[in-house]
PDB file of C-alpha atoms in Angstrom:
ATOM      1  CA  UNK A  22     122.113 119.768 100.175  1.00  0.00           C
ATOM      2  CA  UNK A  23     122.414 118.456  96.641  1.00  0.00           C
ATOM      3  CA  UNK A  24     121.599 120.648  93.649  1.00  0.00           C
ATOM      4  CA  UNK A  25     118.316 119.994  91.948  1.00  0.00           C
ATOM      5  CA  UNK A  26     117.086 120.973  88.522  1.00  0.00           C
ATOM      6  CA  UNK A  27     113.480 120.772  87.393  1.00  0.00           C
ATOM      7  CA  UNK A  28     112.895 121.548  83.728  1.00  0.00           C
ATOM      8  CA  UNK A  29     109.688 123.463  83.218  1.00  0.00           C
ATOM      9  CA  UNK A  30     108.213 124.546  79.939  1.00  0.00           C
ATOM     10  CA  UNK A  31     110.773 122.635  77.845  1.00  0.00           C
ATOM     11  CA  UNK A  32     108.398 120.215  76.160  1.00  0.00           C
ATOM     12  CA  UNK A  33     107.288 121.445  72.747  1.00  0.00           C
ATOM     13  CA  UNK A  34     104.757 118.654  72.187  1.00  0.00           C
ATOM     14  CA  UNK A  35     103.091 119.283  75.542  1.00  0.00           C
ATOM     15  CA  UNK A  36     103.053 123.024  74.859  1.00  0.00           C
ATOM     16  CA  UNK A  37     101.483 122.493  71.430  1.00  0.00           C
ATOM     17  CA  UNK A  38      98.750 120.253  72.847  1.00  0.00           C
ATOM     18  CA  UNK A  39      98.046 122.712  75.676  1.00  0.00           C
ATOM     19  CA  UNK A  40      97.719 125.615  73.231  1.00  0.00           C
ATOM     20  CA  UNK A  41      95.485 123.579  70.926  1.00  0.00           C
ATOM     21  CA  UNK A  42      93.197 122.086  73.611  1.00  0.00           C
ATOM     22  CA  UNK A  43      91.209 125.226  74.533  1.00  0.00           C
ATOM     23  CA  UNK A  44      90.850 126.165  70.858  1.00  0.00           C
ATOM     24  CA  UNK A  45      89.485 122.691  70.175  1.00  0.00           C
ATOM     25  CA  UNK A  46      87.078 122.882  73.120  1.00  0.00           C
ATOM     26  CA  UNK A  47      85.844 126.336  72.105  1.00  0.00           C
ATOM     27  CA  UNK A  48      85.303 125.251  68.495  1.00  0.00           C
ATOM     28  CA  UNK A  49      83.410 122.126  69.562  1.00  0.00           C
ATOM     29  CA  UNK A  50      81.092 124.265  71.697  1.00  0.00           C
ATOM     30  CA  UNK A  51      80.658 127.339  69.496  1.00  0.00           C
ATOM     31  CA  UNK A  52      80.284 125.472  66.209  1.00  0.00           C
ATOM     32  CA  UNK A  53      78.147 122.791  67.870  1.00  0.00           C
ATOM     33  CA  UNK A  54      80.004 120.030  66.036  1.00  0.00           C
ATOM     34  CA  UNK A  55      81.733 116.980  67.376  1.00  0.00           C
ATOM     35  CA  UNK A  56      83.109 113.703  66.060  1.00  0.00           C
ATOM     36  CA  UNK A  57      80.327 111.196  65.318  1.00  0.00           C
ATOM     37  CA  UNK A  58      81.983 108.635  67.601  1.00  0.00           C
ATOM     38  CA  UNK A  59      81.769 111.072  70.523  1.00  0.00           C
ATOM     39  CA  UNK A  60      78.193 111.981  69.621  1.00  0.00           C
ATOM     40  CA  UNK A  61      77.152 108.328  69.676  1.00  0.00           C
ATOM     41  CA  UNK A  62      79.292 107.035  72.552  1.00  0.00           C
ATOM     42  CA  UNK A  63      78.930 109.790  75.157  1.00  0.00           C
ATOM     43  CA  UNK A  64      75.686 110.932  76.767  1.00  0.00           C
ATOM     44  CA  UNK A  65      75.091 114.683  76.481  1.00  0.00           C
ATOM     45  CA  UNK A  66      76.206 115.683  80.030  1.00  0.00           C
ATOM     46  CA  UNK A  67      79.444 113.719  79.678  1.00  0.00           C
ATOM     47  CA  UNK A  68      80.012 115.159  76.205  1.00  0.00           C
ATOM     48  CA  UNK A  69      79.581 118.708  77.543  1.00  0.00           C
ATOM     49  CA  UNK A  70      82.082 117.970  80.319  1.00  0.00           C
ATOM     50  CA  UNK A  71      84.452 116.480  77.749  1.00  0.00           C
ATOM     51  CA  UNK A  72      84.265 119.640  75.619  1.00  0.00           C
ATOM     52  CA  UNK A  73      84.675 121.979  78.606  1.00  0.00           C
ATOM     53  CA  UNK A  74      87.520 119.800  79.839  1.00  0.00           C
ATOM     54  CA  UNK A  75      89.623 120.700  76.817  1.00  0.00           C
ATOM     55  CA  UNK A  76      89.282 124.380  77.654  1.00  0.00           C
ATOM     56  CA  UNK A  77      90.173 123.720  81.285  1.00  0.00           C
ATOM     57  CA  UNK A  78      93.133 121.496  80.358  1.00  0.00           C
ATOM     58  CA  UNK A  79      94.648 124.038  78.016  1.00  0.00           C
ATOM     59  CA  UNK A  80      94.193 127.092  80.196  1.00  0.00           C
ATOM     60  CA  UNK A  81      95.202 125.249  83.369  1.00  0.00           C
ATOM     61  CA  UNK A  82      98.218 123.617  81.761  1.00  0.00           C
ATOM     62  CA  UNK A  83      99.458 126.889  80.305  1.00  0.00           C
ATOM     63  CA  UNK A  84      98.923 128.553  83.672  1.00  0.00           C
ATOM     64  CA  UNK A  85     101.047 125.846  85.303  1.00  0.00           C
ATOM     65  CA  UNK A  86     103.810 126.235  82.732  1.00  0.00           C
ATOM     66  CA  UNK A  87     103.962 130.008  83.171  1.00  0.00           C
ATOM     67  CA  UNK A  88     103.234 130.203  86.924  1.00  0.00           C
ATOM     68  CA  UNK A  89     105.478 132.941  88.367  1.00  0.00           C
ATOM     69  CA  UNK A  90     105.373 131.697  91.960  1.00  0.00           C
ATOM     70  CA  UNK A  91     106.529 128.556  93.683  1.00  0.00           C
ATOM     71  CA  UNK A  92     107.680 125.691  91.501  1.00  0.00           C
ATOM     72  CA  UNK A  93     105.663 123.219  93.565  1.00  0.00           C
ATOM     73  CA  UNK A  94     102.452 125.145  92.863  1.00  0.00           C
ATOM     74  CA  UNK A  95     103.242 125.305  89.149  1.00  0.00           C
ATOM     75  CA  UNK A  96     103.936 121.574  89.053  1.00  0.00           C
ATOM     76  CA  UNK A  97     100.701 120.839  90.922  1.00  0.00           C
ATOM     77  CA  UNK A  98      98.671 122.840  88.406  1.00  0.00           C
ATOM     78  CA  UNK A  99     100.455 121.152  85.505  1.00  0.00           C
ATOM     79  CA  UNK A 100      99.911 117.734  87.124  1.00  0.00           C
ATOM     80  CA  UNK A 101      96.153 118.283  87.349  1.00  0.00           C
ATOM     81  CA  UNK A 102      96.093 119.384  83.721  1.00  0.00           C
ATOM     82  CA  UNK A 103      98.055 116.352  82.504  1.00  0.00           C
ATOM     83  CA  UNK A 104      95.844 113.926  84.424  1.00  0.00           C
ATOM     84  CA  UNK A 105      92.708 115.511  82.975  1.00  0.00           C
ATOM     85  CA  UNK A 106      94.169 115.610  79.454  1.00  0.00           C
ATOM     86  CA  UNK A 107      95.034 111.921  79.669  1.00  0.00           C
ATOM     87  CA  UNK A 108      91.494 111.162  80.794  1.00  0.00           C
ATOM     88  CA  UNK A 109      89.873 113.240  78.024  1.00  0.00           C
ATOM     89  CA  UNK A 110      92.102 111.739  75.347  1.00  0.00           C
ATOM     90  CA  UNK A 111      91.430 108.261  76.730  1.00  0.00           C
ATOM     91  CA  UNK A 112      87.680 108.883  76.565  1.00  0.00           C
ATOM     92  CA  UNK A 113      87.966 109.936  72.935  1.00  0.00           C
ATOM     93  CA  UNK A 114      90.187 106.982  72.109  1.00  0.00           C
ATOM     94  CA  UNK A 115      87.667 104.528  73.565  1.00  0.00           C
ATOM     95  CA  UNK A 116      84.784 106.248  71.741  1.00  0.00           C
ATOM     96  CA  UNK A 117      86.700 106.049  68.458  1.00  0.00           C
ATOM     97  CA  UNK A 118      87.563 102.394  68.832  1.00  0.00           C
ATOM     98  CA  UNK A 119      84.112 101.310  70.010  1.00  0.00           C
ATOM     99  CA  UNK A 120      82.192 103.212  67.359  1.00  0.00           C
ATOM    100  CA  UNK A 121      84.546 102.972  64.373  1.00  0.00           C
ATOM    101  CA  UNK A 122      86.629  99.873  65.053  1.00  0.00           C
ATOM    102  CA  UNK A 123      89.449  99.121  62.645  1.00  0.00           C
ATOM    103  CA  UNK A 124      88.496 102.066  60.434  1.00  0.00           C
ATOM    104  CA  UNK A 125      89.791 104.384  63.157  1.00  0.00           C
ATOM    105  CA  UNK A 126      93.034 102.569  63.978  1.00  0.00           C
ATOM    106  CA  UNK A 127      95.276 105.487  62.929  1.00  0.00           C
ATOM    107  CA  UNK A 128      93.269 108.140  64.769  1.00  0.00           C
ATOM    108  CA  UNK A 129      92.908 105.893  67.820  1.00  0.00           C
ATOM    109  CA  UNK A 130      96.659 105.287  67.874  1.00  0.00           C
ATOM    110  CA  UNK A 131      97.472 108.990  67.851  1.00  0.00           C
ATOM    111  CA  UNK A 132      94.840 109.930  70.419  1.00  0.00           C
ATOM    112  CA  UNK A 133      95.993 107.065  72.658  1.00  0.00           C
ATOM    113  CA  UNK A 134      99.551 108.390  72.338  1.00  0.00           C
ATOM    114  CA  UNK A 135      98.349 111.761  73.658  1.00  0.00           C
ATOM    115  CA  UNK A 136      96.726 110.012  76.632  1.00  0.00           C
ATOM    116  CA  UNK A 137      99.824 107.931  77.378  1.00  0.00           C
ATOM    117  CA  UNK A 138     102.095 110.956  76.959  1.00  0.00           C
ATOM    118  CA  UNK A 139      99.935 112.956  79.359  1.00  0.00           C
ATOM    119  CA  UNK A 140     100.061 110.240  82.006  1.00  0.00           C
ATOM    120  CA  UNK A 141     103.813 109.846  81.429  1.00  0.00           C
ATOM    121  CA  UNK A 142     104.283 113.577  82.036  1.00  0.00           C
ATOM    122  CA  UNK A 143     102.068 113.351  85.145  1.00  0.00           C
ATOM    123  CA  UNK A 144     104.383 110.626  86.467  1.00  0.00           C
ATOM    124  CA  UNK A 145     107.430 112.823  85.790  1.00  0.00           C
ATOM    125  CA  UNK A 146     105.775 115.669  87.689  1.00  0.00           C
ATOM    126  CA  UNK A 147     105.034 113.395  90.659  1.00  0.00           C
ATOM    127  CA  UNK A 148     108.693 112.358  90.721  1.00  0.00           C
ATOM    128  CA  UNK A 149     109.767 116.025  90.565  1.00  0.00           C
ATOM    129  CA  UNK A 150     107.435 116.845  93.450  1.00  0.00           C
ATOM    130  CA  UNK A 151     108.894 113.965  95.477  1.00  0.00           C
ATOM    131  CA  UNK A 152     112.402 115.319  94.823  1.00  0.00           C
ATOM    132  CA  UNK A 153     111.253 118.749  95.988  1.00  0.00           C
ATOM    133  CA  UNK A 154     109.900 117.264  99.201  1.00  0.00           C
ATOM    134  CA  UNK A 155     113.147 115.362  99.826  1.00  0.00           C
ATOM    135  CA  UNK A 156     115.162 118.557  99.356  1.00  0.00           C
ATOM    136  CA  UNK A 157     113.300 120.508 102.013  1.00  0.00           C
ATOM    137  CA  UNK A 158     115.774 121.495 104.691  1.00  0.00           C
ATOM    138  CA  UNK A 159     114.403 119.560 107.661  1.00  0.00           C
ATOM    139  CA  UNK A 160     116.288 121.602 110.275  1.00  0.00           C
ATOM    140  CA  UNK A 161     115.123 125.045 109.217  1.00  0.00           C
ATOM    141  CA  UNK A 162     111.893 124.063 107.464  1.00  0.00           C
ATOM    142  CA  UNK A 163     112.923 126.142 104.462  1.00  0.00           C
ATOM    143  CA  UNK A 164     111.922 124.972 101.033  1.00  0.00           C
ATOM    144  CA  UNK A 165     114.482 125.384  98.192  1.00  0.00           C
ATOM    145  CA  UNK A 166     111.727 126.799  95.980  1.00  0.00           C
ATOM    146  CA  UNK A 167     110.886 129.653  98.312  1.00  0.00           C
ATOM    147  CA  UNK A 168     108.753 130.093 101.372  1.00  0.00           C
ATOM    148  CA  UNK A 169     108.401 127.788 104.315  1.00  0.00           C
ATOM    149  CA  UNK A 170     106.756 124.386 104.708  1.00  0.00           C
TER     150      UNK A 170
END
């Protein structure tokens, strides 16, 4: 069986975003403030989900990065977090562009980069999970990350 290396928790930008996301979500909720573009573009129930999503993304992503158990479980948790983060950032990017147009080109560019980076990381995780599946010892059913299939 070939050796396999999966790098976890070695992405400082991802870590910084995941630490910042729940703080951002909590501040949006507790201070009852939000960007005007979000206020105008998103109906209240969606806006509440958007705000709560940041808390969920950050806590879930950090949980995935620090998960002490099976690597596959940790990657699955991180995958869910990255997909949700990409969606939340994409929602904000669309709201910015629709409501502010060219005036928000810099902010939209950076927020879009967060969305693209999140989806990029999600793709990397999917590829890592595929490699894990391929490395399962078919004869014994043992998984190289611990436990059985």
